[in-house]
Amino acid sequence: MMTFTFFATSYLGIAGPGLDLKSSFVDSLQSFGLSTEMARLLWLPLPMLLVLTAAMVGVLVTVWLERKISAAAQQRIGPEFAGALGVLQPMADGLKLLVKEDVIPARADGLLFSLGPVLVLVPVILSWLIVPFGQTLLISNVGVGIFLWISLSSIQPIGLLMSGYASNNKYSLLGGLRAAAQSISYEIPLALSVLAVVMMSNSLSTVEIVNLQNDAGLLSWNVWRQPVGFVIFWICVLAECERLPFDLPEAEEELVAGYQTEYAGMKFALFYLGSYINLVLSALLVSVLYLGGWGFPIPVEWLASWLSQPIDAPLIQLVTGSVGIVMTVLKAYLLVFLAILLRWTTPRVRIDQLLDLGWKFLLPISLVNLLVTAALKLLFPLAFGG
Amino acid sequence: MTIATSTELICFLVLSTVIVLGSLGVVLLENIVYSAFMLGGVFMAVAGLYLLLNASFVAAAQVLVYVGAVNVLIIFAIMLVNKREELKPIKGLRLRRIVSGAVCIGLLVLLVRVAIITPWPLPGPIAIGEEATARIGEHLFTDYLLPFELASVLLLMAMIGAIVLARRDVYDSELLAGDDMKEGLIEQTPTPLLVDKSSP
């Protein structure tokens, strides 16, 4: 136990407020005689690689969940031969896509055809920059925070339009146009509901937003203060991820597979990865914005004081850090479960219903929600972060 | 030269090259779809320049507004109306090109002259970085309130104009029939695309 505590203090740098892996890494490299700048440069790729790996593993888990839950919803068994309960099935799928022939249609525009999937995937992965798993467990606590995610997610439609156009296929073009129209119309209520949360937190930073929700555990989560915003955000996120009931851009019965129709092999896999990474990311952001992020339903500070443990002790810091990661992932995967269940139990909306819902229902409601939040903030500054 | 400054310099050079070559591509490329996509790339590079200047909020706003809204709408419009037809050769194309090129070069010379004779303070004002968001908000609601409101009124006018133009069919028919125009403009009951089974 002593050695472990020593390990924790010296190498994980658990001292002061929260885990700070970066400074401890830089310090330990400096003790080997490297300059501070070199040490920081060597630190840079580590959290990025870690988060990228986490995102990929998250996708594999989600794909497995999707297949198993859809099977359960349709009274089938689902994948069961690749690994126990078929957990290796997503790996097998990925491997299959990796070694498939990469076809570019003869009359397609080769350059744009290849660039499209990349433009869809890269912004989604970049957005993981701001997802916090703990007080300091995120790649970068940038000041623009959640606004970065909103602006990055607005790049995606360009990639969709590009691949729809370059495929030289009417279904692809229609799918790309639908995707762009859909994500433009649902971005506005999405941004407005995020704005209401930001107004309560007085900050765009995701860390600040979570910190504000963890004063009284479960009771201080934003979902109680922003119930309407929560529902709007969830609907818009489903629409942005192009999940049923909003999967018009790739509606199989109407458009073959929308903008993905002509894609095969690894390029198709990029779309596939992009949509699932986006789903996991959106679930994580819902939990950050409305469900208290890394917070345990009972604040860990209270638990520590009941057990009469000092909250700054290295071991306690390690435990609270792990609890934070587990809570973030748990909340996100509960939401992913909900999204999968929705996908396999709801019918698809028509395009006019989709646009009506977005422009005539969600937009006014989210505006009213913003106004009411502002009024409540002025009236009850204690409860609504004045 | 430290790692930080050399990285900054490399980023600046790459971004400037992308902006200059990309803008030339937007103007000179024959295919309008390529031009539109290159415009998106130029906007992204400009956002990168803002990031280098430590103005992350402006950079994010640039991406959201220019790439996410303006450029997507441009591409959207091109793809909705992109008819594959051969453009007729215009008379005196060469002369037109020379004249427009001369005008552009004149503008460039003017801008370069302004950039050279202006006494830029070096080093410039210190970037406020993260506080920029709050500062921009303050300015928008105090000394820049009137331009801000005027811009929003202008946008509202443009929006109403677009709606009137887009629904001119309703407008005209209601006007001719002498009905109340407002109702026609607000809502028509959506008719689902169903096959009429009554007629053979």
Coordinates of C-alpha atoms in Angstrom, one line a residue:
Chain A
M1 CA 0.0 0.0 0.0
M2 CA 2.8 2.3 0.9
T3 CA 4.6 1.7 -2.4
F4 CA 1.3 2.2 -4.3
T5 CA 0.7 5.5 -2.6
F6 CA 4.3 6.5 -3.4
F7 CA 3.7 5.5 -7.0
A8 CA 0.5 7.5 -7.1
T9 CA 2.1 10.7 -5.7
S10 CA 5.3 10.6 -7.7
Y11 CA 4.2 9.4 -11.1
L12 CA 0.5 10.3 -11.4
G13 CA 1.1 13.6 -9.9
I14 CA -1.9 13.4 -7.6
A15 CA -1.5 16.4 -5.5
G16 CA -3.3 19.7 -5.2
P17 CA -6.7 20.0 -6.9
G18 CA -7.4 16.8 -8.9
L19 CA -5.3 14.6 -11.0
D20 CA -2.7 16.5 -13.1
L21 CA -1.0 13.9 -15.3
K22 CA 0.5 16.5 -17.6
S23 CA 2.7 18.4 -15.1
S24 CA 3.8 15.1 -13.5
F25 CA 4.8 13.7 -16.9
V26 CA 6.7 16.9 -17.7
D27 CA 8.4 17.0 -14.3
S28 CA 9.5 13.4 -14.6
L29 CA 10.9 13.9 -18.1
Q30 CA 12.7 17.0 -16.9
S31 CA 14.3 15.0 -14.2
F32 CA 15.9 13.0 -17.1
G33 CA 17.5 16.2 -18.4
L34 CA 15.0 17.2 -21.1
S35 CA 14.0 20.8 -21.6
T36 CA 10.5 21.9 -20.5
E37 CA 9.4 22.5 -24.1
M38 CA 10.6 19.1 -25.3
A39 CA 8.8 17.4 -22.4
R40 CA 5.6 19.3 -23.3
L41 CA 6.0 18.3 -26.9
L42 CA 6.4 14.7 -26.0
W43 CA 3.3 14.9 -23.8
L44 CA 1.1 16.3 -26.6
P45 CA 0.4 13.1 -28.6
L46 CA -0.3 10.9 -25.5
P47 CA -3.7 12.2 -24.4
M48 CA -4.7 12.5 -28.1
L49 CA -3.8 8.8 -28.8
L50 CA -5.5 7.8 -25.6
V51 CA -8.8 9.6 -26.5
L52 CA -8.6 8.3 -30.0
T53 CA -8.3 4.7 -28.7
A54 CA -11.1 5.3 -26.2
A55 CA -13.3 6.6 -29.1
M56 CA -12.6 3.5 -31.2
V57 CA -13.2 1.1 -28.3
G58 CA -16.4 3.1 -27.6
V59 CA -17.5 2.5 -31.2
L60 CA -16.8 -1.2 -31.1
V61 CA -18.8 -1.5 -27.9
T62 CA -21.6 0.5 -29.4
V63 CA -21.7 -1.6 -32.5
W64 CA -21.9 -4.7 -30.5
L65 CA -24.7 -3.2 -28.3
E66 CA -26.5 -2.2 -31.4
R67 CA -26.4 -5.7 -32.9
K68 CA -27.4 -7.4 -29.6
I69 CA -30.2 -4.9 -28.7
S70 CA -31.6 -5.0 -32.2
A71 CA -31.6 -8.7 -32.0
A72 CA -33.4 -8.6 -28.6
A73 CA -35.9 -6.1 -30.0
Q74 CA -36.7 -8.5 -32.9
Q75 CA -36.6 -11.7 -30.8
R76 CA -33.4 -13.0 -32.4
I77 CA -30.1 -14.0 -30.8
G78 CA -27.7 -11.8 -32.7
P79 CA -24.0 -12.4 -33.1
E80 CA -22.8 -15.2 -30.8
F81 CA -19.9 -17.1 -32.4
A82 CA -17.2 -14.5 -32.5
G83 CA -16.1 -14.4 -28.9
A84 CA -18.3 -14.8 -25.9
L85 CA -21.7 -13.4 -26.7
G86 CA -20.3 -12.2 -30.0
V87 CA -18.2 -9.4 -28.5
L88 CA -15.6 -9.8 -31.2
Q89 CA -18.2 -9.4 -34.0
P90 CA -17.5 -5.6 -34.4
M91 CA -13.7 -6.4 -34.7
A92 CA -14.5 -9.0 -37.4
D93 CA -16.7 -6.4 -39.2
G94 CA -14.0 -3.9 -39.1
L95 CA -11.4 -6.3 -40.4
K96 CA -13.7 -7.3 -43.2
L97 CA -14.1 -3.7 -44.3
L98 CA -10.3 -3.1 -44.0
V99 CA -9.4 -5.8 -46.4
K100 CA -12.2 -5.2 -48.9
E101 CA -11.5 -3.8 -52.3
D102 CA -11.6 0.0 -52.4
V103 CA -13.8 0.8 -55.3
I104 CA -14.1 4.3 -56.9
P105 CA -16.9 4.3 -59.5
A106 CA -15.7 5.0 -63.1
R107 CA -17.7 8.2 -63.6
A108 CA -17.2 9.5 -60.1
D109 CA -15.0 12.5 -59.1
G110 CA -12.1 10.6 -57.5
L111 CA -10.6 13.4 -55.5
L112 CA -13.9 14.7 -53.9
F113 CA -15.0 11.0 -53.5
S114 CA -12.0 10.3 -51.3
L115 CA -12.1 13.6 -49.4
G116 CA -15.8 13.4 -48.4
P117 CA -15.5 10.6 -45.8
V118 CA -12.5 12.3 -44.3
L119 CA -14.3 15.6 -43.9
V120 CA -17.1 13.7 -42.2
L121 CA -14.9 11.9 -39.7
V122 CA -12.2 14.5 -38.8
P123 CA -14.5 17.1 -37.1
V124 CA -16.2 14.4 -35.0
I125 CA -12.9 13.2 -33.7
L126 CA -11.6 16.7 -33.1
S127 CA -14.7 17.4 -31.0
W128 CA -13.4 14.8 -28.4
L129 CA -11.0 17.5 -27.5
I130 CA -13.5 19.0 -25.1
V131 CA -15.1 16.0 -23.5
P132 CA -14.1 15.9 -19.8
F133 CA -13.8 12.7 -17.8
G134 CA -12.6 14.5 -14.7
Q135 CA -11.6 17.9 -13.4
T136 CA -8.3 17.8 -15.4
L137 CA -8.9 14.6 -17.4
L138 CA -9.5 16.1 -20.8
I139 CA -7.2 16.9 -23.7
S140 CA -7.7 20.7 -23.5
N141 CA -9.9 22.9 -21.4
V142 CA -10.2 25.5 -24.2
G143 CA -12.1 28.6 -23.3
V144 CA -14.6 28.3 -26.2
G145 CA -15.4 24.8 -24.9
I146 CA -18.8 23.6 -26.0
F147 CA -18.9 26.3 -28.8
L148 CA -16.0 24.5 -30.4
W149 CA -18.2 21.4 -30.7
I150 CA -21.1 23.3 -32.2
S151 CA -18.9 24.9 -34.8
L152 CA -17.0 21.7 -35.7
S153 CA -20.2 19.8 -36.1
S154 CA -21.3 22.4 -38.7
I155 CA -18.4 21.3 -41.0
Q156 CA -19.8 17.8 -41.4
P157 CA -22.6 18.7 -43.9
I158 CA -19.8 19.8 -46.3
G159 CA -18.3 16.3 -46.3
L160 CA -21.8 14.8 -46.8
L161 CA -22.6 17.1 -49.7
M162 CA -19.1 16.4 -51.2
S163 CA -19.5 12.7 -51.1
G164 CA -23.1 12.9 -52.3
Y165 CA -22.0 15.0 -55.3
A166 CA -18.8 13.1 -56.1
S167 CA -20.6 9.7 -56.3
N168 CA -22.3 10.8 -59.5
N169 CA -25.5 9.0 -58.4
K170 CA -28.9 10.5 -57.9
Y171 CA -29.6 8.6 -54.7
S172 CA -26.2 9.8 -53.3
L173 CA -26.9 13.4 -54.2
L174 CA -30.4 13.3 -52.7
G175 CA -29.0 11.8 -49.6
G176 CA -26.3 14.4 -49.3
L177 CA -28.8 17.2 -49.8
R178 CA -31.2 15.8 -47.2
A179 CA -28.3 15.4 -44.7
A180 CA -27.3 19.0 -45.2
A181 CA -30.8 20.3 -44.9
Q182 CA -31.4 18.2 -41.8
S183 CA -28.3 19.2 -40.0
I184 CA -28.7 22.9 -40.8
S185 CA -32.2 23.0 -39.4
Y186 CA -31.5 21.0 -36.3
E187 CA -28.3 22.9 -35.5
I188 CA -30.3 26.0 -34.4
P189 CA -32.5 24.5 -31.7
L190 CA -29.4 22.5 -30.6
A191 CA -27.3 25.7 -30.2
L192 CA -30.1 27.5 -28.5
S193 CA -30.6 24.8 -25.9
V194 CA -26.8 24.7 -25.3
L195 CA -27.0 28.5 -24.9
A196 CA -29.5 28.2 -22.1
V197 CA -27.1 25.8 -20.2
V198 CA -24.2 28.2 -20.9
M199 CA -26.1 31.1 -19.6
M200 CA -26.7 29.2 -16.3
S201 CA -23.1 28.2 -16.0
N202 CA -21.6 31.6 -16.9
S203 CA -19.0 29.8 -19.0
L204 CA -18.6 27.9 -22.3
S205 CA -16.0 25.6 -20.8
T206 CA -17.3 22.0 -20.3
V207 CA -15.4 21.7 -17.0
E208 CA -17.1 24.7 -15.6
I209 CA -20.5 23.4 -16.8
V210 CA -20.0 20.1 -15.0
N211 CA -18.6 21.8 -11.8
L212 CA -21.7 23.9 -11.5
Q213 CA -23.8 20.7 -11.5
N214 CA -21.9 18.9 -8.7
D215 CA -22.7 21.0 -5.7
A216 CA -25.5 18.8 -4.4
G217 CA -25.0 15.6 -6.5
L218 CA -28.1 14.2 -8.3
L219 CA -30.3 17.1 -7.3
S220 CA -28.2 19.8 -8.8
W221 CA -27.9 18.2 -12.3
N222 CA -29.0 20.5 -15.1
V223 CA -31.7 18.1 -16.2
W224 CA -34.0 19.4 -13.4
R225 CA -33.3 23.0 -14.2
Q226 CA -33.5 22.5 -18.0
P227 CA -36.0 19.7 -18.6
V228 CA -37.3 21.2 -21.9
G229 CA -33.8 22.0 -23.0
F230 CA -32.8 18.4 -22.3
V231 CA -35.5 17.0 -24.5
I232 CA -34.8 19.5 -27.3
F233 CA -31.1 18.7 -27.1
W234 CA -31.7 15.0 -27.2
I235 CA -34.0 15.2 -30.2
C236 CA -31.6 17.5 -32.1
V237 CA -28.6 15.2 -31.3
L238 CA -30.5 12.2 -32.7
A239 CA -31.2 14.2 -35.8
E240 CA -27.6 15.4 -36.1
C241 CA -26.4 11.7 -35.8
E242 CA -28.9 10.7 -38.5
R243 CA -30.4 8.0 -36.3
L244 CA -33.9 6.7 -36.6
P245 CA -36.5 8.3 -36.3
F246 CA -34.4 10.9 -38.3
D247 CA -32.3 8.7 -40.6
L248 CA -33.8 10.2 -43.8
P249 CA -30.4 10.8 -45.5
E250 CA -29.7 7.1 -45.6
A251 CA -33.3 5.8 -45.7
E252 CA -32.8 2.3 -47.1
E253 CA -36.2 2.0 -48.7
E254 CA -36.1 5.3 -50.5
L255 CA -32.5 6.1 -51.3
V256 CA -30.6 2.7 -51.2
A257 CA -28.1 4.1 -48.7
G258 CA -28.1 7.8 -49.3
Y259 CA -24.7 9.4 -49.7
Q260 CA -23.0 6.1 -48.8
T261 CA -24.5 4.2 -51.7
E262 CA -21.3 4.1 -53.9
Y263 CA -18.9 3.6 -51.0
A264 CA -17.2 0.3 -50.2
G265 CA -14.3 -0.9 -48.1
M266 CA -12.4 1.5 -45.9
K267 CA -14.1 4.6 -47.2
F268 CA -17.5 3.2 -46.2
A269 CA -15.9 2.2 -42.8
L270 CA -15.0 5.9 -42.3
F271 CA -18.7 6.9 -42.6
Y272 CA -19.6 4.0 -40.3
L273 CA -17.0 5.0 -37.7
G274 CA -18.0 8.7 -38.0
S275 CA -21.6 8.0 -37.3
Y276 CA -20.9 5.8 -34.3
I277 CA -18.2 8.1 -32.9
N278 CA -20.7 10.9 -33.3
L279 CA -23.3 9.0 -31.4
V280 CA -21.0 8.2 -28.5
L281 CA -19.8 11.8 -28.4
S282 CA -23.3 13.2 -28.4
A283 CA -24.2 10.9 -25.5
L284 CA -21.2 12.0 -23.6
L285 CA -22.1 15.7 -24.2
V286 CA -25.7 15.1 -23.1
S287 CA -24.3 13.7 -19.9
V288 CA -21.9 16.6 -19.6
L289 CA -24.5 19.3 -20.2
Y290 CA -27.4 17.8 -18.4
L291 CA -26.5 14.8 -16.3
G292 CA -23.6 16.1 -14.2
G293 CA -20.8 14.7 -16.3
W294 CA -18.3 12.9 -14.1
G295 CA -20.3 13.6 -10.9
F296 CA -21.4 10.7 -8.7
P297 CA -25.1 11.0 -7.7
I298 CA -23.9 11.7 -4.2
P299 CA -20.9 14.2 -4.2
V300 CA -17.6 12.3 -3.5
E301 CA -16.6 15.2 -1.2
W302 CA -19.6 14.3 1.1
L303 CA -18.7 10.6 1.0
A304 CA -15.1 11.4 1.8
S305 CA -16.1 13.5 4.8
W306 CA -18.5 10.9 6.1
L307 CA -15.7 8.3 5.9
S308 CA -13.5 11.0 7.5
Q309 CA -10.9 10.8 4.7
P310 CA -9.1 14.0 3.5
I311 CA -10.3 14.7 -0.1
D312 CA -6.8 15.7 -1.2
A313 CA -5.1 12.4 -0.1
P314 CA -3.5 10.8 -3.2
L315 CA -5.4 7.5 -2.9
I316 CA -8.8 9.3 -2.5
Q317 CA -7.9 11.4 -5.5
L318 CA -7.2 8.3 -7.5
V319 CA -10.5 6.7 -6.4
T320 CA -12.5 9.8 -7.2
G321 CA -10.8 10.1 -10.6
S322 CA -11.8 6.5 -11.4
V323 CA -15.3 7.1 -10.2
G324 CA -15.5 10.1 -12.4
I325 CA -14.5 8.2 -15.5
V326 CA -16.8 5.3 -14.7
M327 CA -19.7 7.7 -14.1
T328 CA -19.2 9.6 -17.4
V329 CA -19.0 6.4 -19.4
L330 CA -22.0 4.9 -17.6
K331 CA -24.2 7.9 -18.2
A332 CA -23.1 8.1 -21.8
Y333 CA -23.8 4.4 -22.4
L334 CA -27.2 4.6 -20.8
L335 CA -28.0 7.3 -23.3
V336 CA -26.6 5.2 -26.1
F337 CA -28.8 2.3 -25.0
L338 CA -31.8 4.7 -25.2
A339 CA -30.8 5.8 -28.7
I340 CA -30.4 2.2 -29.9
L341 CA -33.8 1.2 -28.4
L342 CA -35.3 4.3 -30.2
R343 CA -33.8 3.2 -33.4
W344 CA -35.3 -0.3 -33.4
T345 CA -38.7 0.7 -32.1
T346 CA -39.7 3.9 -33.9
P347 CA -40.7 4.5 -37.5
R348 CA -39.0 7.0 -39.7
V349 CA -40.5 10.5 -40.1
R350 CA -41.2 12.0 -43.5
I351 CA -39.1 14.9 -44.8
D352 CA -41.9 17.5 -44.3
Q353 CA -42.6 16.2 -40.8
L354 CA -38.9 16.4 -40.0
L355 CA -38.6 20.1 -41.2
D356 CA -41.9 21.0 -39.5
L357 CA -40.7 19.5 -36.2
G358 CA -37.4 21.4 -36.5
W359 CA -38.6 24.8 -37.7
K360 CA -42.1 25.1 -36.3
F361 CA -41.9 23.3 -33.0
L362 CA -38.3 22.9 -31.7
L363 CA -37.1 26.4 -32.8
P364 CA -39.9 28.4 -31.1
I365 CA -39.8 26.2 -28.0
S366 CA -36.1 26.5 -27.6
L367 CA -36.3 30.3 -28.0
V368 CA -39.0 30.4 -25.3
N369 CA -36.8 28.1 -23.1
L370 CA -33.9 30.5 -23.5
L371 CA -36.0 33.5 -22.5
V372 CA -37.5 31.7 -19.5
T373 CA -34.1 30.6 -18.4
A374 CA -32.9 34.2 -18.6
A375 CA -35.9 35.4 -16.6
L376 CA -35.4 32.6 -14.0
K377 CA -31.7 33.5 -13.7
L378 CA -32.7 37.1 -12.9
L379 CA -35.4 36.0 -10.4
F380 CA -33.6 33.1 -8.6
P381 CA -29.9 33.8 -9.1
L382 CA -29.0 31.1 -6.5
A383 CA -30.7 28.2 -8.2
F384 CA -29.9 29.4 -11.8
G385 CA -26.3 30.5 -11.4
G386 CA -26.8 34.3 -11.3
Chain B
M1 CA 14.3 30.2 -31.9
T2 CA 12.2 28.2 -29.5
I3 CA 9.9 25.3 -30.6
A4 CA 6.8 27.5 -29.9
T5 CA 7.8 30.3 -32.2
S6 CA 9.1 28.1 -35.0
T7 CA 5.8 26.1 -34.9
E8 CA 3.9 29.4 -35.0
L9 CA 5.9 30.5 -38.0
I10 CA 5.4 27.2 -39.9
C11 CA 1.7 27.3 -39.2
F12 CA 1.5 30.9 -40.4
L13 CA 3.4 30.1 -43.6
V14 CA 1.2 27.0 -44.3
L15 CA -2.0 28.9 -43.6
S16 CA -1.1 31.9 -45.7
T17 CA -0.1 29.7 -48.6
V18 CA -3.4 27.8 -48.4
I19 CA -5.3 31.1 -48.3
V20 CA -3.5 32.6 -51.3
L21 CA -3.5 29.5 -53.5
G22 CA -7.1 28.6 -52.4
S23 CA -8.4 32.1 -53.2
L24 CA -6.8 32.0 -56.6
G25 CA -8.3 28.6 -57.1
V26 CA -11.8 29.9 -56.2
V27 CA -11.5 32.6 -58.8
L28 CA -9.7 30.7 -61.6
L29 CA -11.1 27.1 -61.5
E30 CA -13.5 26.3 -64.3
N31 CA -15.7 24.0 -62.2
I32 CA -17.9 26.0 -59.9
V33 CA -18.3 23.1 -57.5
Y34 CA -14.6 22.9 -57.0
S35 CA -14.6 26.7 -56.4
A36 CA -17.2 26.4 -53.7
F37 CA -15.3 23.6 -51.9
M38 CA -12.1 25.6 -52.1
L39 CA -13.9 28.6 -50.6
G40 CA -14.6 26.4 -47.6
G41 CA -10.9 25.5 -47.4
V42 CA -10.0 29.2 -47.5
F43 CA -12.5 30.0 -44.7
M44 CA -11.0 27.2 -42.6
A45 CA -7.5 28.6 -43.1
V46 CA -8.7 32.1 -42.1
A47 CA -10.1 30.5 -38.9
G48 CA -6.6 29.0 -38.4
L49 CA -5.1 32.4 -38.6
Y50 CA -7.5 33.7 -36.0
L51 CA -6.4 30.8 -33.8
L52 CA -2.7 31.8 -34.3
L53 CA -3.7 35.3 -33.1
N54 CA -5.0 33.8 -29.9
A55 CA -8.6 34.7 -30.8
S56 CA -10.3 31.3 -30.4
F57 CA -13.8 32.6 -30.1
V58 CA -13.5 34.5 -33.4
A59 CA -12.0 31.4 -35.0
A60 CA -14.9 29.2 -33.8
A61 CA -17.4 31.8 -34.9
Q62 CA -15.7 32.0 -38.3
V63 CA -16.0 28.2 -38.7
L64 CA -19.7 28.2 -37.6
V65 CA -20.8 31.1 -39.7
Y66 CA -18.7 31.0 -42.8
V67 CA -18.0 27.3 -43.2
G68 CA -21.0 25.8 -41.5
A69 CA -23.6 28.2 -42.8
V70 CA -22.5 30.4 -45.7
N71 CA -20.4 27.8 -47.5
V72 CA -22.9 25.0 -47.0
L73 CA -25.7 27.2 -48.4
I74 CA -23.5 28.1 -51.4
I75 CA -22.8 24.4 -52.1
F76 CA -26.4 23.5 -51.5
A77 CA -27.6 26.2 -54.0
I78 CA -25.1 25.1 -56.6
M79 CA -26.2 21.4 -56.3
L80 CA -29.9 22.2 -56.4
V81 CA -29.5 24.3 -59.7
N82 CA -26.4 22.7 -61.2
K83 CA -27.5 22.1 -64.8
R84 CA -24.9 20.4 -66.9
E85 CA -25.0 22.7 -69.9
E86 CA -22.2 24.1 -72.1
L87 CA -21.8 27.8 -71.5
K88 CA -21.9 29.8 -74.6
P89 CA -18.7 31.7 -75.4
I90 CA -19.0 35.3 -74.6
K91 CA -17.9 38.0 -77.0
G92 CA -14.7 39.8 -76.1
L93 CA -13.8 37.4 -73.3
R94 CA -10.1 38.2 -73.6
L95 CA -10.7 41.9 -73.2
R96 CA -13.0 41.3 -70.2
R97 CA -10.4 39.2 -68.5
I98 CA -7.7 41.8 -69.1
V99 CA -9.9 44.6 -67.7
S100 CA -11.0 42.7 -64.6
G101 CA -7.5 41.5 -64.0
A102 CA -6.3 45.1 -64.2
V103 CA -8.9 46.2 -61.7
C104 CA -8.0 43.4 -59.3
I105 CA -4.2 44.2 -59.6
G106 CA -5.0 47.9 -59.0
L107 CA -6.9 47.0 -55.8
L108 CA -4.0 44.7 -54.7
V109 CA -1.5 47.5 -55.2
L110 CA -3.7 49.9 -53.2
L111 CA -4.0 47.4 -50.3
V112 CA -0.2 46.6 -50.3
R113 CA 0.5 50.3 -50.2
V114 CA -1.8 50.8 -47.3
A115 CA -0.2 47.8 -45.5
I116 CA 3.3 49.2 -46.1
I117 CA 2.7 52.9 -45.2
T118 CA 0.6 52.2 -42.1
P119 CA 2.8 52.4 -39.0
W120 CA 1.9 49.1 -37.3
P121 CA 2.8 49.1 -33.6
L122 CA 5.2 46.3 -32.9
P123 CA 4.5 44.3 -30.8
G124 CA 0.8 44.8 -31.2
P125 CA -1.8 44.9 -28.4
I126 CA -1.7 41.9 -26.1
A127 CA -4.3 39.3 -27.0
I128 CA -6.9 38.9 -24.2
G129 CA -7.3 35.2 -25.1
E130 CA -10.0 33.5 -23.1
E131 CA -11.7 36.7 -21.9
A132 CA -12.5 37.6 -25.5
T133 CA -15.9 36.0 -25.3
A134 CA -17.1 38.2 -22.4
R135 CA -15.4 41.3 -24.0
I136 CA -17.2 40.8 -27.3
G137 CA -20.5 40.4 -25.5
E138 CA -19.9 43.6 -23.6
H139 CA -19.1 45.5 -26.8
L140 CA -22.2 44.1 -28.6
F141 CA -24.5 45.3 -25.9
T142 CA -22.9 48.7 -25.2
D143 CA -21.0 50.7 -27.8
Y144 CA -21.8 48.5 -30.8
L145 CA -25.5 48.0 -29.9
L146 CA -26.8 50.1 -32.8
P147 CA -24.8 48.4 -35.6
F148 CA -25.8 45.0 -34.0
E149 CA -29.5 45.8 -34.0
L150 CA -29.3 47.3 -37.5
A151 CA -27.6 44.2 -38.8
S152 CA -30.4 42.0 -37.2
V153 CA -33.1 44.2 -38.8
L154 CA -31.3 43.9 -42.1
L155 CA -31.3 40.1 -41.8
L156 CA -35.0 40.1 -40.9
M157 CA -35.8 42.1 -44.0
A158 CA -33.7 39.7 -46.1
M159 CA -35.5 36.8 -44.6
I160 CA -39.0 38.2 -45.2
G161 CA -38.0 39.1 -48.7
A162 CA -36.8 35.6 -49.4
I163 CA -40.1 34.2 -48.0
V164 CA -42.1 36.5 -50.2
L165 CA -40.0 35.6 -53.3
A166 CA -40.2 31.9 -52.6
R167 CA -44.0 31.8 -52.0
R168 CA -44.9 34.2 -54.8
D169 CA -47.3 31.6 -56.3
V170 CA -49.4 31.8 -53.1
Y171 CA -49.1 35.5 -52.9
D172 CA -50.2 36.1 -56.5
S173 CA -53.1 33.7 -56.5
E174 CA -54.5 35.0 -53.3
L175 CA -54.1 38.5 -54.5
L176 CA -56.0 37.8 -57.7
A177 CA -58.8 35.9 -56.0
G178 CA -59.2 38.8 -53.6
D179 CA -58.8 36.6 -50.6
D180 CA -57.2 37.6 -47.4
M181 CA -53.5 37.5 -48.2
K182 CA -52.2 36.8 -44.7
E183 CA -53.6 33.4 -44.4
G184 CA -52.2 32.3 -47.7
L185 CA -48.8 33.4 -46.7
I186 CA -48.8 31.8 -43.3
E187 CA -49.9 28.3 -44.0
Q188 CA -51.2 25.9 -46.6
T189 CA -52.3 22.5 -45.5
P190 CA -49.6 20.1 -46.5
T191 CA -50.9 17.7 -49.1
P192 CA -49.1 14.3 -48.9
L193 CA -47.9 12.9 -52.1
L194 CA -50.5 10.2 -52.6
V195 CA -51.5 8.5 -55.8
D196 CA -55.1 9.6 -56.7
K197 CA -56.9 6.3 -56.9
S198 CA -60.3 7.8 -58.0
S199 CA -59.2 8.5 -61.5
P200 CA -58.2 5.6 -63.7

